mmCIF file of N, CA and C in Angstrom:
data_model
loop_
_atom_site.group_PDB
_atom_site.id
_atom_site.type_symbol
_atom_site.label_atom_id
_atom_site.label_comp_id
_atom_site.label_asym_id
_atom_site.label_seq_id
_atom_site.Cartn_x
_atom_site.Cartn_y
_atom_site.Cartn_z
ATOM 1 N N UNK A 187 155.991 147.130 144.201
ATOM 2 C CA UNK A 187 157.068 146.235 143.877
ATOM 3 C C UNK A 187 158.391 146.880 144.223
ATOM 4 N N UNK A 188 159.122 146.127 144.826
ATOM 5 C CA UNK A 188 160.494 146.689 145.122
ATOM 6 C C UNK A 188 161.698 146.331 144.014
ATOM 7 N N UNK A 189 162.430 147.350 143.977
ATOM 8 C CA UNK A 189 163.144 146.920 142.970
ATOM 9 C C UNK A 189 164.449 145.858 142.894
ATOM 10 N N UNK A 190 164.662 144.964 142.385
ATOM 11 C CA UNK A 190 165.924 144.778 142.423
ATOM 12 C C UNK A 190 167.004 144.908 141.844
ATOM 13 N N UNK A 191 168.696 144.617 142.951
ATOM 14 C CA UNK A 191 169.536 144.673 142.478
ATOM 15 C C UNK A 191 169.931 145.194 141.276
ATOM 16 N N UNK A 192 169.715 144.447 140.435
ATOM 17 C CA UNK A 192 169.618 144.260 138.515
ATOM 18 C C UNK A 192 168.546 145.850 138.052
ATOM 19 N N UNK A 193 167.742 146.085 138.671
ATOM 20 C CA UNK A 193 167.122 147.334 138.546
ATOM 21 C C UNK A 193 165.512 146.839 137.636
ATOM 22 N N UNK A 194 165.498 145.245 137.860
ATOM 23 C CA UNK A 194 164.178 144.874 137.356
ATOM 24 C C UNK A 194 163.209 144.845 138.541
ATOM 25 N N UNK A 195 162.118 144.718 138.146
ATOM 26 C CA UNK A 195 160.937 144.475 139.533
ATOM 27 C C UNK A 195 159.639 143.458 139.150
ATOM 28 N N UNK A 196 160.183 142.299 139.589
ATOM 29 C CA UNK A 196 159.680 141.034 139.766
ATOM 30 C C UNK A 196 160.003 140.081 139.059
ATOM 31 N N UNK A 197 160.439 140.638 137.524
ATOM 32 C CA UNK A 197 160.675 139.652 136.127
ATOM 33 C C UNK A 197 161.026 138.149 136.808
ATOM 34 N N UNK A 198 162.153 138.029 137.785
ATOM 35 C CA UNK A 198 162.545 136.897 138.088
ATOM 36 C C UNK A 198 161.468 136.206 138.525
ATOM 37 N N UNK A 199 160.716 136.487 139.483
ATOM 38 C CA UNK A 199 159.353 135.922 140.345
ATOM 39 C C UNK A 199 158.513 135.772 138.717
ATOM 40 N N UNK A 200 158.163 136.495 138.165
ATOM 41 C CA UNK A 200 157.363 135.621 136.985
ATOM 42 C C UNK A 200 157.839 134.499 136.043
ATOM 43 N N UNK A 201 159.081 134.988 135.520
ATOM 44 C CA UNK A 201 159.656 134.048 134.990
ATOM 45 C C UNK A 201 160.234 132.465 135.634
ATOM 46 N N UNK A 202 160.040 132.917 136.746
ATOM 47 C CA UNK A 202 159.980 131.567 137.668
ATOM 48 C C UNK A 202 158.296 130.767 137.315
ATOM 49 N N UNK A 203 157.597 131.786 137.343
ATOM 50 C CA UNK A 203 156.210 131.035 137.557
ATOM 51 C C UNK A 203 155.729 130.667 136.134
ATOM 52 N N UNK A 204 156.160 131.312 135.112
ATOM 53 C CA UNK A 204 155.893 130.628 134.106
ATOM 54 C C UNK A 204 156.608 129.642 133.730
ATOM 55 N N UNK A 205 157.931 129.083 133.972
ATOM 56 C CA UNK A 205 158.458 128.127 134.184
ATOM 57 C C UNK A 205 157.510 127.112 134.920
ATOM 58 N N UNK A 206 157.117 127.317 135.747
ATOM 59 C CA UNK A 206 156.291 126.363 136.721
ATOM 60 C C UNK A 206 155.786 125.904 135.602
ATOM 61 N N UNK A 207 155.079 126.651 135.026
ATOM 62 C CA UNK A 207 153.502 126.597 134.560
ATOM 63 C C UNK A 207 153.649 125.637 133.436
ATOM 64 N N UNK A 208 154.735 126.064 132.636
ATOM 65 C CA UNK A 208 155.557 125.315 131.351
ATOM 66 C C UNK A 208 155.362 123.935 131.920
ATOM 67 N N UNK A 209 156.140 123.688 132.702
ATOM 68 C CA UNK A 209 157.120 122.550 133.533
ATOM 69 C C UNK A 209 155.518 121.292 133.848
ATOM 70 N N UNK A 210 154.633 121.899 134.567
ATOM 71 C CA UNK A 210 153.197 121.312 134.628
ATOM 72 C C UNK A 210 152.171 121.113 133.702
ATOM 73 N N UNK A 211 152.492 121.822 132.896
ATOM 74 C CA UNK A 211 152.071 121.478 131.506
ATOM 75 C C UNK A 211 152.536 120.354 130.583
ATOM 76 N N UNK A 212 154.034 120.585 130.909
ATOM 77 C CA UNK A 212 154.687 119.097 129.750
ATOM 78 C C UNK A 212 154.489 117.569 130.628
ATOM 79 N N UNK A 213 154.636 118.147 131.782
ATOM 80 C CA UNK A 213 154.137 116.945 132.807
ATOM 81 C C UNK A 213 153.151 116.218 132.690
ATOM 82 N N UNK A 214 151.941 117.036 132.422
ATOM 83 C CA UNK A 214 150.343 116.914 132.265
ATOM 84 C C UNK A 214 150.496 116.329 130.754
ATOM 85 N N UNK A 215 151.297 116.534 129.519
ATOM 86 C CA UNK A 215 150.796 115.958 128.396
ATOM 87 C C UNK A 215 152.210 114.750 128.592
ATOM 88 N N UNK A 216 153.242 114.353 129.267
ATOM 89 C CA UNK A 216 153.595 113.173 129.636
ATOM 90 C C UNK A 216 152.803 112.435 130.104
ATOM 91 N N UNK A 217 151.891 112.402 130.778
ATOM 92 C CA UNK A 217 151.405 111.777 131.884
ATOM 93 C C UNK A 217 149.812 111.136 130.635
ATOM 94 N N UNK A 218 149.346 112.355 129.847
ATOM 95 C CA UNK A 218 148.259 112.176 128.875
ATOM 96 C C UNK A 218 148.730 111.466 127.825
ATOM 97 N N UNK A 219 150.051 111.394 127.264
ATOM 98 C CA UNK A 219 150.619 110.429 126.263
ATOM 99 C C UNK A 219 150.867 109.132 126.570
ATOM 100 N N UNK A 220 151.107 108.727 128.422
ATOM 101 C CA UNK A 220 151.535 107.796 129.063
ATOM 102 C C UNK A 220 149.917 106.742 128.882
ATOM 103 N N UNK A 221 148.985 107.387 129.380
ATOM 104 C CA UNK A 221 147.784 107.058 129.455
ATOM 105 C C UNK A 221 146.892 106.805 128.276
ATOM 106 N N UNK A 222 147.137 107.057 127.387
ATOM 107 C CA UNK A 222 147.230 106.922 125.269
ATOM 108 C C UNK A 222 147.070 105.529 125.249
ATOM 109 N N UNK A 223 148.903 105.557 125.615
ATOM 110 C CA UNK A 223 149.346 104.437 125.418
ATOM 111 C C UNK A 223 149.366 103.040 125.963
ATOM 112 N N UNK A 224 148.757 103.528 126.776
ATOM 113 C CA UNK A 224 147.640 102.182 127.704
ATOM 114 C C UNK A 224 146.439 101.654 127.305
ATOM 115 N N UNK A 225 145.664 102.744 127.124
ATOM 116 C CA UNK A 225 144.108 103.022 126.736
ATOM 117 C C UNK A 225 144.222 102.279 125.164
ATOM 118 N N UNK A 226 145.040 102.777 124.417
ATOM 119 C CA UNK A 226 144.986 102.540 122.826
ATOM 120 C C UNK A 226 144.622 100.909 122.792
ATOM 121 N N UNK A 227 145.534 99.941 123.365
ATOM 122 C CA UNK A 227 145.251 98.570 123.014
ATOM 123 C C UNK A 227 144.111 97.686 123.168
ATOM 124 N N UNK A 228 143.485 98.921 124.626
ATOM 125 C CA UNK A 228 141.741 97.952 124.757
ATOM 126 C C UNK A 228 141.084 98.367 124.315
ATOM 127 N N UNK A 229 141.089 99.463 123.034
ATOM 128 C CA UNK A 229 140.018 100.145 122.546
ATOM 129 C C UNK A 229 140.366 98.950 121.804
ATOM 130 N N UNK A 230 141.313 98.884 120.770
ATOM 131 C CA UNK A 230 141.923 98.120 119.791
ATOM 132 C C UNK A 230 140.601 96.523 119.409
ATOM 133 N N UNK A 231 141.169 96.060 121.242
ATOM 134 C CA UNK A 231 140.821 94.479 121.554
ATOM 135 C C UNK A 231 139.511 95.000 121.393
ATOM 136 N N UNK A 232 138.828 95.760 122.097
ATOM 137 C CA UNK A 232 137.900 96.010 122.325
ATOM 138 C C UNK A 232 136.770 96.087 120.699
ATOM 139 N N UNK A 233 137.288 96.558 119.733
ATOM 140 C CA UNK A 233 136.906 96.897 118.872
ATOM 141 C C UNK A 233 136.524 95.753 118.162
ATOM 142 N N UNK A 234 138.362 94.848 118.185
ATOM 143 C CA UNK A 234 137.901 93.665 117.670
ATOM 144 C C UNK A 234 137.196 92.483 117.836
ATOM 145 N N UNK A 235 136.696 92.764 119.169
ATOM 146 C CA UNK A 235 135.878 91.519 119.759
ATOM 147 C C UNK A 235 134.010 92.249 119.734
ATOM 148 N N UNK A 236 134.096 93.249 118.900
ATOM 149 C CA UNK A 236 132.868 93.870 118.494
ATOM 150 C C UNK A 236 132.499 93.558 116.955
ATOM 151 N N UNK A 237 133.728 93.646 116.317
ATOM 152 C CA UNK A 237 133.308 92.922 115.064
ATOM 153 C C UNK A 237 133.440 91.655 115.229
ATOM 154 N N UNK A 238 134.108 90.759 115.761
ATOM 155 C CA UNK A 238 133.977 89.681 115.794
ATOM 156 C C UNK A 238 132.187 89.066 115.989
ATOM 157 N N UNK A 239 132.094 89.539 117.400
ATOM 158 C CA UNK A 239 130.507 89.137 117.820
ATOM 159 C C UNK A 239 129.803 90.142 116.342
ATOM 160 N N UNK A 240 129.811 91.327 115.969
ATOM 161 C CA UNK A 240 128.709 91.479 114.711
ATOM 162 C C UNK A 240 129.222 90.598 113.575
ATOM 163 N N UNK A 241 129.779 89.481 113.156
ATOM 164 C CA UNK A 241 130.194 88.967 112.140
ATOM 165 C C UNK A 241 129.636 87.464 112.827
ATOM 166 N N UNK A 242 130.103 87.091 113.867
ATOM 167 C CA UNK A 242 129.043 85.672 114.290
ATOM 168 C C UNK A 242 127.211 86.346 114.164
ATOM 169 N N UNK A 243 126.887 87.177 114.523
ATOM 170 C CA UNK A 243 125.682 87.396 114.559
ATOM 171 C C UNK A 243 125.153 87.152 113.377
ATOM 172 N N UNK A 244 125.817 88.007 111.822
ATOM 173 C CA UNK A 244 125.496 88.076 110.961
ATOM 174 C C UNK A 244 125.393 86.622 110.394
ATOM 175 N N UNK A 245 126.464 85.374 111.097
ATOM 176 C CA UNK A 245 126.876 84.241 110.200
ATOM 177 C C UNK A 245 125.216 83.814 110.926
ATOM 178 N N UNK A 246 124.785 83.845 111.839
ATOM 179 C CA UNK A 246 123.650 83.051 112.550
ATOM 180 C C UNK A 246 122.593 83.522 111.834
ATOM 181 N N UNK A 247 122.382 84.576 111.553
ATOM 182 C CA UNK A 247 120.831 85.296 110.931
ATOM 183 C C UNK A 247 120.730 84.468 109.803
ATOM 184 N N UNK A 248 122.224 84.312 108.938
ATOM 185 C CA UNK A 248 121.969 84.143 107.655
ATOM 186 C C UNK A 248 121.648 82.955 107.689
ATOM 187 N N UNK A 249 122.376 81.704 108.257
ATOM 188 C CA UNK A 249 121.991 80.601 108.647
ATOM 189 C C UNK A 249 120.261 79.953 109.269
ATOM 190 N N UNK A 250 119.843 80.814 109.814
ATOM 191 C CA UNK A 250 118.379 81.039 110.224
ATOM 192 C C UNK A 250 117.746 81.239 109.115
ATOM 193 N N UNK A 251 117.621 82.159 108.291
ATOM 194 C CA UNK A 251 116.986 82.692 106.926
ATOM 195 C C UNK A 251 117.355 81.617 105.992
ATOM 196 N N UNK A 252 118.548 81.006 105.952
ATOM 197 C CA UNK A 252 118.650 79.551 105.163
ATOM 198 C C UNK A 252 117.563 78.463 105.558
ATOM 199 N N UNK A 253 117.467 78.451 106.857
ATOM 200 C CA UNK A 253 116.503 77.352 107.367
ATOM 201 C C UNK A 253 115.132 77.328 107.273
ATOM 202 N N UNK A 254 115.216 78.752 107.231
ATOM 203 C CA UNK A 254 113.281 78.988 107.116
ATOM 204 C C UNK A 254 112.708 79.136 105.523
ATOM 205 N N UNK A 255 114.078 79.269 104.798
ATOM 206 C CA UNK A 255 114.077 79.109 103.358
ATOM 207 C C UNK A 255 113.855 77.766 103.087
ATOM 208 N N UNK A 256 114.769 77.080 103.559
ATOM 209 C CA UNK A 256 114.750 75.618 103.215
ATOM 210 C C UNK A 256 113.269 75.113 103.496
ATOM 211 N N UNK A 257 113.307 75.214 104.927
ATOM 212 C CA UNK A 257 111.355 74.586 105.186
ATOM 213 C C UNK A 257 110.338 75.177 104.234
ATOM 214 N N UNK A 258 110.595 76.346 104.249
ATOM 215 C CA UNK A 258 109.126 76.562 103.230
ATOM 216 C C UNK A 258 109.185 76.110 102.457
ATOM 217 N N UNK A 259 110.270 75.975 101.129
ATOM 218 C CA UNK A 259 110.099 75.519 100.293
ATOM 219 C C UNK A 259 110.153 73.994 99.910
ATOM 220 N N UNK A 260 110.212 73.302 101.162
ATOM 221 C CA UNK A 260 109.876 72.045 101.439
ATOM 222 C C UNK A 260 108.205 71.848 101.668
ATOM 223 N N UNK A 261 108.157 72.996 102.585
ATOM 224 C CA UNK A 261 106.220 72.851 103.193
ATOM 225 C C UNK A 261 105.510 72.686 101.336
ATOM 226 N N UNK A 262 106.533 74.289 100.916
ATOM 227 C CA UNK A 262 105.443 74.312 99.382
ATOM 228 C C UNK A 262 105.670 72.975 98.298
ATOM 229 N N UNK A 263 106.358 72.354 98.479
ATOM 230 C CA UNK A 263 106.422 70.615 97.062
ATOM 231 C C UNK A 263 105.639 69.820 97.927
ATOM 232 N N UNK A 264 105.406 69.614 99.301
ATOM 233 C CA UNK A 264 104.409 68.842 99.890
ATOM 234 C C UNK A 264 103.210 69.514 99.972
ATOM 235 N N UNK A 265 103.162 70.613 99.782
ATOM 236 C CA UNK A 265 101.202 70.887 99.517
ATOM 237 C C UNK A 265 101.143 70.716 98.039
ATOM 238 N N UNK A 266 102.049 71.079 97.123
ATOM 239 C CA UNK A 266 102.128 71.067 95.817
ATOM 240 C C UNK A 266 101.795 69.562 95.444
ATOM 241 N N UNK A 267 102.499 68.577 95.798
ATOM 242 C CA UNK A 267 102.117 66.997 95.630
ATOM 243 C C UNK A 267 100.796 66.886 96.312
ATOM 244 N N UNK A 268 100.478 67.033 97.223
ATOM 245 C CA UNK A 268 99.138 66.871 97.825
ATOM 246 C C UNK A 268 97.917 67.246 97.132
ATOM 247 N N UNK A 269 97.823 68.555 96.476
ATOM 248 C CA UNK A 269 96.770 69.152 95.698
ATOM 249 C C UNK A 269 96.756 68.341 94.640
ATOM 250 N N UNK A 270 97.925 68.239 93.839
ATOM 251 C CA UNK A 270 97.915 67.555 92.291
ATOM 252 C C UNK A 270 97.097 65.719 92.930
ATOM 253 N N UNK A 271 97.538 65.595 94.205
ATOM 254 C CA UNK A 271 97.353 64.101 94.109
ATOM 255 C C UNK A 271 95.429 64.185 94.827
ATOM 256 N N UNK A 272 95.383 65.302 95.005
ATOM 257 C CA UNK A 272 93.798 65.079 96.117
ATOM 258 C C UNK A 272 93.394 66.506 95.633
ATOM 259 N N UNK A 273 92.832 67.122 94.872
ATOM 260 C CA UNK A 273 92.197 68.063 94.044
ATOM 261 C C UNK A 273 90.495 68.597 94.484
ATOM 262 N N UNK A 274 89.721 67.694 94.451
ATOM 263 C CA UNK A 274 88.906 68.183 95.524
ATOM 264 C C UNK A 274 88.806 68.214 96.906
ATOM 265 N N UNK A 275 89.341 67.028 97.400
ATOM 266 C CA UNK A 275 89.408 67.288 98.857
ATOM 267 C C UNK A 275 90.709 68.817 99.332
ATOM 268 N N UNK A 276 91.526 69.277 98.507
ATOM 269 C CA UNK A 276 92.170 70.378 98.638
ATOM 270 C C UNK A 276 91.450 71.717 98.284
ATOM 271 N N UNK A 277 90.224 71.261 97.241
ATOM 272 C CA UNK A 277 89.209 72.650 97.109
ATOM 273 C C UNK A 277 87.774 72.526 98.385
ATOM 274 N N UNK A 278 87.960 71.818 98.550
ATOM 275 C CA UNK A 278 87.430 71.278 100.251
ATOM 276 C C UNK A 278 87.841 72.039 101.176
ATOM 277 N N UNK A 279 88.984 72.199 101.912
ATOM 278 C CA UNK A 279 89.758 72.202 102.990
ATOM 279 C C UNK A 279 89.627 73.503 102.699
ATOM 280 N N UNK A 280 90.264 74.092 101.508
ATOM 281 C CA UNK A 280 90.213 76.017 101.188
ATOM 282 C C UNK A 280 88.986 76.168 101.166
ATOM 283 N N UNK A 281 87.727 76.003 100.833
ATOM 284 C CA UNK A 281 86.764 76.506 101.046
ATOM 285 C C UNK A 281 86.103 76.745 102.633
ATOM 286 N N UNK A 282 86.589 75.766 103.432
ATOM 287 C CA UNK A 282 86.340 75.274 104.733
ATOM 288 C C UNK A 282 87.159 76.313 105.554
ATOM 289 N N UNK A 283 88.699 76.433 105.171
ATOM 290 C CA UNK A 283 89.485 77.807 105.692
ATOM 291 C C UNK A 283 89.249 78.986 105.564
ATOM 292 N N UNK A 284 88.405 79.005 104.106
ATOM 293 C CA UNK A 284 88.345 80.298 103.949
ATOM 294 C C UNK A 284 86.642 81.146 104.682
ATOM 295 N N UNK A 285 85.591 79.890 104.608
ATOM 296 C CA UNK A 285 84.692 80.081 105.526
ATOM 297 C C UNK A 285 84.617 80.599 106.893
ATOM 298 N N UNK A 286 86.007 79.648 107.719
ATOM 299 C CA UNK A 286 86.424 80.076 108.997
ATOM 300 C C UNK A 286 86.937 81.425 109.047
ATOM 301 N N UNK A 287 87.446 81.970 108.486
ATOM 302 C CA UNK A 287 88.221 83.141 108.715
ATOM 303 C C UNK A 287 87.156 84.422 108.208
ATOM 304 N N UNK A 288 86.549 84.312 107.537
ATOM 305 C CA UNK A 288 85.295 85.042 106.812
ATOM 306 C C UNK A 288 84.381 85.488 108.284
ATOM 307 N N UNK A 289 84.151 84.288 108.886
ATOM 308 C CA UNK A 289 82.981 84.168 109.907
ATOM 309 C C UNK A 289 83.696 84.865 111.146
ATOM 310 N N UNK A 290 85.606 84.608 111.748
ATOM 311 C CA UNK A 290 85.813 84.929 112.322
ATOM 312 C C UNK A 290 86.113 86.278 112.715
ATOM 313 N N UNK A 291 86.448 86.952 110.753
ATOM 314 C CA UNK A 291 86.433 88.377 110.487
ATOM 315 C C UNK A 291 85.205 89.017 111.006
ATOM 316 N N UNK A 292 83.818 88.904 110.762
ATOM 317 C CA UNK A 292 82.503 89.304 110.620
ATOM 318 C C UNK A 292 82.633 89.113 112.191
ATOM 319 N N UNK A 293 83.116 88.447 113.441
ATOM 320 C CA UNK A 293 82.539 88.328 114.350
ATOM 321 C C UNK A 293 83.314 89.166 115.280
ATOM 322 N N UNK A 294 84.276 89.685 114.565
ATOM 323 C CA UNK A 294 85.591 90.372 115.381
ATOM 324 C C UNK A 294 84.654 91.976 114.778
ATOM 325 N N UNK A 295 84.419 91.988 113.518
ATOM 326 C CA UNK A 295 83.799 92.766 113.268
ATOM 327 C C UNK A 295 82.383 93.949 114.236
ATOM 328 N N UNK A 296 81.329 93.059 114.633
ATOM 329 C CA UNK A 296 80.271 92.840 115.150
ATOM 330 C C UNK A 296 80.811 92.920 116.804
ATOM 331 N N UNK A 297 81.971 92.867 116.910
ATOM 332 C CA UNK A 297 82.259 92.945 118.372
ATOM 333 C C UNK A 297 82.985 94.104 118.929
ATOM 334 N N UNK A 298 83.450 94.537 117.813
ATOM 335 C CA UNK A 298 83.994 95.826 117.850
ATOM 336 C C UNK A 298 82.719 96.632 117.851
ATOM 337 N N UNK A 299 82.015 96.744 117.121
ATOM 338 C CA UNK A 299 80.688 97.646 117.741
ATOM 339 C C UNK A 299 79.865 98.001 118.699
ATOM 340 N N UNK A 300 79.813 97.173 119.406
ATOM 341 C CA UNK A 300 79.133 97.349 120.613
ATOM 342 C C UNK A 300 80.206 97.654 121.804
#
């Protein structure tokens, strides 16, 4: 290193370059605050059109689970009237279902073995 003038040797040449370095740095977090502040509002939208759709989803399920509530317990007062009004022909039909499924068990059974 040669010396200068002033009787320092280089200080100026670094202190120049850390200046740089400073200078590209505040640049780099201008430029990262600039880009924040862009980015921030479609996360925002973005967010809210995520709860939105999970809050319609939720309104539809529940609405579904209302409906399949409602039918069954419609299916069950029309078998309920039916039995009270037809009593053997309803110990008929269950004996007849429950035969089928007995026979179809035993045959699923028997087929699995071989």
């Amino acid at each position: 290193m040669t010396p200068t003038p002033s009787g320092t040797t280089g200080t100026t040449s670094q202190g120049s370059a850390r200046n740089y370095a400073h200078d590209a740095l505040d640049e780099a977090q201008d430029k990262l605050q600039e880009m924040r502040h862009a980015v921030d509002p479609m996360v925002d939208k973005l967010a809210s059109n995520a709860q939105k759709l999970a809050r319609q989803s939720m309104d539809m399920a529940n609405q579904a689970k209302q409906k399949a509530q409602d039918s069954l317990s419609r299916y069950a007062d029309v078998t309920t009237k039916y039995v009270a009004e037809q009593p053997v022909r309803s110990v008929l039909i269950a004996a007849a279902v429950g035969a089928a499924v007995a026979l179809l068990v035993s045959s699923t059974r028997n087929h699995k073995r071989y």
